[in-house]
CSV table of C-alpha atoms in Angstrom, one decimal:
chain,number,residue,atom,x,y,z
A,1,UNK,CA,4.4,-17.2,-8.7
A,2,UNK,CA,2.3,-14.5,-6.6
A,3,UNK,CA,4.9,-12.4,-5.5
A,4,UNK,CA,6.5,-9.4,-6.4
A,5,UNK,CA,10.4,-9.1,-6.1
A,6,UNK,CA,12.2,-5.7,-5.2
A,7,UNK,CA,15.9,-5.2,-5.5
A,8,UNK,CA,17.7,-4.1,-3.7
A,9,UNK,CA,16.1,-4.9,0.2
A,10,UNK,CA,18.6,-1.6,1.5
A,11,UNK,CA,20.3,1.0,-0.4
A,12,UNK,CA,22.6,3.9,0.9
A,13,UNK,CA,23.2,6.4,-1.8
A,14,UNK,CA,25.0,9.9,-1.0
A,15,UNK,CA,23.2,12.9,-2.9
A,16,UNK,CA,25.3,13.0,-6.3
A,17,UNK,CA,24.7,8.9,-6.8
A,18,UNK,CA,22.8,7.9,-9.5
A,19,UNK,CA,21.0,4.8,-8.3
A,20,UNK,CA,18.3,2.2,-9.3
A,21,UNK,CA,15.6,0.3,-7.6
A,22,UNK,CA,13.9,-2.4,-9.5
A,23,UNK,CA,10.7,-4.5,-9.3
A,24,UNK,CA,9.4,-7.7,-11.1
A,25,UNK,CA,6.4,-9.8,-11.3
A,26,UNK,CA,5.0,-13.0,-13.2
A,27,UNK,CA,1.5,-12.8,-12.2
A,28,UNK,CA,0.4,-11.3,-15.4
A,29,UNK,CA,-0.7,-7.9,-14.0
A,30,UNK,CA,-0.7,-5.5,-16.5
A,31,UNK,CA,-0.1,-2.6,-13.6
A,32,UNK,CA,2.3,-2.0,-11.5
A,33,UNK,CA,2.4,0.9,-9.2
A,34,UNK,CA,5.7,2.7,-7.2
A,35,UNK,CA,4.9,4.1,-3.7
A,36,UNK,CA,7.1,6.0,-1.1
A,37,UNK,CA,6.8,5.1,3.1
A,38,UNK,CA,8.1,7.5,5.4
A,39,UNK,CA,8.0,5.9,9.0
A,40,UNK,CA,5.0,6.2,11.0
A,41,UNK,CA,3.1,7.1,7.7
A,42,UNK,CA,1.1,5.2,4.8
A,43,UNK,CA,2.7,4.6,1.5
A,44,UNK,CA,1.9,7.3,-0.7
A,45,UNK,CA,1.1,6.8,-4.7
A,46,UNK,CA,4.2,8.2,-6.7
A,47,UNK,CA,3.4,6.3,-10.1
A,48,UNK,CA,1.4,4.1,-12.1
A,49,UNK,CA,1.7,2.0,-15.2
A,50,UNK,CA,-0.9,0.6,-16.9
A,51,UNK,CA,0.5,-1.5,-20.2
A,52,UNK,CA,3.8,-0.6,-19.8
A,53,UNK,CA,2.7,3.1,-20.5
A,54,UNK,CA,3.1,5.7,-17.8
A,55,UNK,CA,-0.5,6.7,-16.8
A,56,UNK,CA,-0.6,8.2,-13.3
A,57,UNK,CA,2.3,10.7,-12.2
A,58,UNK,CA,1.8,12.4,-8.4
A,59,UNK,CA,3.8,15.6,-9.3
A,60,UNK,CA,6.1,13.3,-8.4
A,61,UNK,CA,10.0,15.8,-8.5
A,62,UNK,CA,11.9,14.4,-11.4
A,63,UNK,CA,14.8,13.1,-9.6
A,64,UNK,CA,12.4,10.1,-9.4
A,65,UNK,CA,12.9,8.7,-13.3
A,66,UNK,CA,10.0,5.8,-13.4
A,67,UNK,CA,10.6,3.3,-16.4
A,68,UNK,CA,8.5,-0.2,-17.5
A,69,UNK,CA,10.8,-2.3,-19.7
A,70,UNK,CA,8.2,-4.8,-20.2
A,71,UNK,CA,5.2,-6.1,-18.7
A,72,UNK,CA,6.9,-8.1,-15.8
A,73,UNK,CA,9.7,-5.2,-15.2
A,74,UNK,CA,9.0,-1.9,-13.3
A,75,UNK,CA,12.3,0.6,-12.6
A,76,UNK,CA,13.0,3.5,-10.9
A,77,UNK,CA,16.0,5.7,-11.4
A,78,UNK,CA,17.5,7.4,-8.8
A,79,UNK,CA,19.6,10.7,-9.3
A,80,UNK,CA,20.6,13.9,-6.9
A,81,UNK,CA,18.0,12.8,-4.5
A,82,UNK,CA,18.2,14.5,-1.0
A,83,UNK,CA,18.3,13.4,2.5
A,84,UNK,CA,14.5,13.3,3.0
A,85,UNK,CA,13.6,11.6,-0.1
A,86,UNK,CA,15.3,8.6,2.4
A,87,UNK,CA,12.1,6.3,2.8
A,88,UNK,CA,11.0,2.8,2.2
A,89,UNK,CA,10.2,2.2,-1.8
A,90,UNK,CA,7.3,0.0,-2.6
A,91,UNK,CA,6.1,-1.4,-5.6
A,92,UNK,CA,2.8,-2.8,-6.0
A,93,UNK,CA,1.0,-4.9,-9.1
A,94,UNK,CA,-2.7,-5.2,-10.0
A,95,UNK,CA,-4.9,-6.3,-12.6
A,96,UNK,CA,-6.5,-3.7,-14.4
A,97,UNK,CA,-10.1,-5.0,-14.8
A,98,UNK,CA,-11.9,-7.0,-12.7
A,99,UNK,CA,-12.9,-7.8,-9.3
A,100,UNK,CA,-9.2,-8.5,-8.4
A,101,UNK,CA,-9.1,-4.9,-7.1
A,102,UNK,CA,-6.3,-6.1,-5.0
A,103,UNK,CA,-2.5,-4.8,-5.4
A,104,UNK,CA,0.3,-7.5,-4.8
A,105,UNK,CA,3.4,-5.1,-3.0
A,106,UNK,CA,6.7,-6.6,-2.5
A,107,UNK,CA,8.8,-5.7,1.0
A,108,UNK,CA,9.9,-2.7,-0.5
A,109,UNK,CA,13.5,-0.9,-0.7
A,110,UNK,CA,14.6,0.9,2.2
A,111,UNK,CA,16.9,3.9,0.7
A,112,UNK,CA,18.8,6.0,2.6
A,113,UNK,CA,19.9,9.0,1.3
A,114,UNK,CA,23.8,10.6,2.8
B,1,UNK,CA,-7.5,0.8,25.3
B,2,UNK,CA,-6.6,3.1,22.2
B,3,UNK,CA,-3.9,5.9,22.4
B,4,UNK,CA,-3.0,8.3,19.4
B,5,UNK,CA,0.9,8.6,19.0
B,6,UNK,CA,2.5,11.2,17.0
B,7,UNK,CA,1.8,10.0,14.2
B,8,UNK,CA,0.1,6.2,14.6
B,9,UNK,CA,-2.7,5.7,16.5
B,10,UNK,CA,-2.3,2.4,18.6
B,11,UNK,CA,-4.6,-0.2,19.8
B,12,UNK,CA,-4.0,-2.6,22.6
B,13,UNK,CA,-5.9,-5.2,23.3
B,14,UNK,CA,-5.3,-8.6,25.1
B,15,UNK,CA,-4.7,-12.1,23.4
B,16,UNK,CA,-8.2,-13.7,22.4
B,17,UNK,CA,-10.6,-10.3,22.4
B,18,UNK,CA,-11.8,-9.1,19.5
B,19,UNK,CA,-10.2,-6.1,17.8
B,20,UNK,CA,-11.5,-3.2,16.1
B,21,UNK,CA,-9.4,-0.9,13.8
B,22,UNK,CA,-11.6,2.2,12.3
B,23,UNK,CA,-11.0,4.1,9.3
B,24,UNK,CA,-12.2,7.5,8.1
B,25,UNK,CA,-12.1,7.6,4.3
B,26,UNK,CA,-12.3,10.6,1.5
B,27,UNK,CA,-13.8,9.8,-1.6
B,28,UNK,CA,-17.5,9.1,-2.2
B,29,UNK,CA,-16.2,7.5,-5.6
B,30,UNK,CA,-14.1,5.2,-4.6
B,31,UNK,CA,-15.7,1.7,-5.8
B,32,UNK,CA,-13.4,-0.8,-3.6
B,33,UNK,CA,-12.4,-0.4,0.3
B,34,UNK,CA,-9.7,-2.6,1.1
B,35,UNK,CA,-8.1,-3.5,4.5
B,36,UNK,CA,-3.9,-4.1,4.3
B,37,UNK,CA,-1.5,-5.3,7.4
B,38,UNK,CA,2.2,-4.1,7.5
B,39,UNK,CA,4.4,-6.0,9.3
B,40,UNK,CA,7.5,-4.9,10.3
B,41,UNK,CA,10.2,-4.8,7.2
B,42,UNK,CA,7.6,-6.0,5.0
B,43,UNK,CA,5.3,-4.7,2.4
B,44,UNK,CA,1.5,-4.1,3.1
B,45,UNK,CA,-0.3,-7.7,2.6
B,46,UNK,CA,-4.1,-7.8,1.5
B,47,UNK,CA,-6.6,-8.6,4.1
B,48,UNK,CA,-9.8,-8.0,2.4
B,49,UNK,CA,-12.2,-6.4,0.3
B,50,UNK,CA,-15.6,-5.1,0.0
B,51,UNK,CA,-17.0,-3.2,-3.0
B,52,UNK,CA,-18.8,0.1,-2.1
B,53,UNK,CA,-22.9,-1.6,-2.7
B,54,UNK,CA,-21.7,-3.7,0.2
B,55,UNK,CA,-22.1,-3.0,3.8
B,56,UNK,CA,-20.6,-6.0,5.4
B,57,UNK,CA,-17.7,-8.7,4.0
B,58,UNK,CA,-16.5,-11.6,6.5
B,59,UNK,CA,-13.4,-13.6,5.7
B,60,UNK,CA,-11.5,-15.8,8.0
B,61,UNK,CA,-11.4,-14.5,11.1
B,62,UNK,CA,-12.2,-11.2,10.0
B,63,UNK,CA,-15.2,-8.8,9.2
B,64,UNK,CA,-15.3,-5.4,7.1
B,65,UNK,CA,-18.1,-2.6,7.4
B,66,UNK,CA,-18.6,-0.1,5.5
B,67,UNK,CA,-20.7,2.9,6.6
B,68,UNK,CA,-21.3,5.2,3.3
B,69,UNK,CA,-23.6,7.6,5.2
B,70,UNK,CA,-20.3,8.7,7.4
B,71,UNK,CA,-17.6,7.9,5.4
B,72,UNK,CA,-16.4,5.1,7.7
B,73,UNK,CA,-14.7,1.8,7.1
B,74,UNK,CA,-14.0,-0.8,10.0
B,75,UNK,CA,-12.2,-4.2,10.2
B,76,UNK,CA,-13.1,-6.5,13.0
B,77,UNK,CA,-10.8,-9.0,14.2
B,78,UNK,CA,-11.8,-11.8,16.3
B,79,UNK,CA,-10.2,-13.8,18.9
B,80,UNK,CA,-6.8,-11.4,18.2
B,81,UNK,CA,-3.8,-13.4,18.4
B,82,UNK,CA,0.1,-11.9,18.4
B,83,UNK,CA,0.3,-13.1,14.8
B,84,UNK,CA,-1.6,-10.0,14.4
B,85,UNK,CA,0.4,-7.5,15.6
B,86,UNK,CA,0.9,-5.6,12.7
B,87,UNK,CA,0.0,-1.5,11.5
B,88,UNK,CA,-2.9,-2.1,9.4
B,89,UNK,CA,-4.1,0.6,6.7
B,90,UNK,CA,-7.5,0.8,5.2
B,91,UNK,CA,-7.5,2.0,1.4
B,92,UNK,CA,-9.8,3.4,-0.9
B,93,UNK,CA,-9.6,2.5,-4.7
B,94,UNK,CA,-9.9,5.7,-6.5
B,95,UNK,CA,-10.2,6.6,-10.7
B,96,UNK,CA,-8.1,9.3,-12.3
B,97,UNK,CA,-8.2,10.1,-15.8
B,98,UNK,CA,-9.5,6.5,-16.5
B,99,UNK,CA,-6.9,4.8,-14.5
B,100,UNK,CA,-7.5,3.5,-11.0
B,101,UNK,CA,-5.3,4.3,-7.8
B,102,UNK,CA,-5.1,3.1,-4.5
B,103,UNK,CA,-4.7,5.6,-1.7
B,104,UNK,CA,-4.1,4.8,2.1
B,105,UNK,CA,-5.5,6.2,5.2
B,106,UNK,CA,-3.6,7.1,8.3
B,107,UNK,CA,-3.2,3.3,9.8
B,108,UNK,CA,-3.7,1.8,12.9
B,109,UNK,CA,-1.0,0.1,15.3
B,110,UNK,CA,-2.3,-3.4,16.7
B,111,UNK,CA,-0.3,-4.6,19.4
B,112,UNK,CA,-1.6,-8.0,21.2
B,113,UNK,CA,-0.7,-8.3,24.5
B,114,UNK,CA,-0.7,-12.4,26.1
């Protein structure tokens, strides 16, 4: 398996909704990444994980509640968000030494925020 | 020709020519440049690679330089086909605290004309 699987594909969430996007992989990378895409624009880092410990945060607001479950898992909880935190969510995987520098990204979540 | 949207710069080029997408990056550290193509609805997909002692990677149908004196990464296409329309985004590999990070540049919109 060399993919990484995000669910939901499309979300529509009005701005009291709590909400949750989640990401999975079975290639055995021990890092998995979350990045926002506004149109027109390249995805910008929000979080990283490195063995299911938190170890990058972009001053990232905290309406955006990252969680790793387990090494194959990767979540991210949604709550009061507002209309321009709409965007395209992307989550990415990597090893964490190596030459493999790189990251496996599945086709995202598009959220839209009401 | 090449235009620069509002926020994308575009390149058009005819079926069979060779392309060439340019990228400005940031960081004198960054050990990896790597070149990713966006389709539409889909998350970015690796292209290649090439470590920052290297001035020149070729893959299948695709070259990367790397220009350290100016900061300046390029990805040559050759014999462009519409299969490679696509927004394509170079990235620098970055560390932080220990922990490595991948951060885009601005992209570049490929559009192949027959």
């Amino acid at each position: 398996d060399t993919e990484v699987t995000q669910t939901p594909k499309h979300l529509v969430m009005g701005m009291t909704n709590k909400k949750s996007l989640k990401c999975e992989q079975h290639m055995g990378h021990r890092a998995m990444y979350w990045y926002k895409q506004k149109a027109k624009k390249p995805p910008e880092l929000m979080f990283v994980y490195s063995y299911e410990k938190l170890s990058i945060n972009e001053s990232v607001p905290s309406r955006f509640s990252p969680e790793c479950p387990n090494s194959s898992l990767l979540n991210l909880h949604l709550h009061a968000l507002q209309p321009e935190d709409s965007a395209l969510y992307l989550c990415a995987s990597s090893q964490l030494y190596g030459t493999g520098v790189g990251y496996t990204f599945g086709s995202g979540t598009r959220l839209t925020v009401v | 020709g090449e235009s620069v949207g509002l926020h994308l710069p575009t390149l058009s080029v005819q079926e069979g020519d060779n392309s060439i997408i340019n990228c400005a990056y940031s960081n004198s550290a960054s050990d990896y440049f790597i070149w990713y193509k966006q389709e539409s609805g889909k998350g970015p997909q690796f292209i290649i690679d090439i470590r920052s002692n290297m001035d020149k990677r070729q893959g299948q149908r695709v070259t990367v330089l790397l220009n350290k004196t100016v900061k300046h990464l390029s990805l040559q296409i050759a014999a462009t086909q519409p299969g490679d329309s696509a927004v394509y985004f170079c990235a620098e590999r970055q560390f932080s605290g220990g922990y490595n990070k991948l951060i885009f540049g601005a992209g570049t919109r490929l559009a192949v004309h027959p």
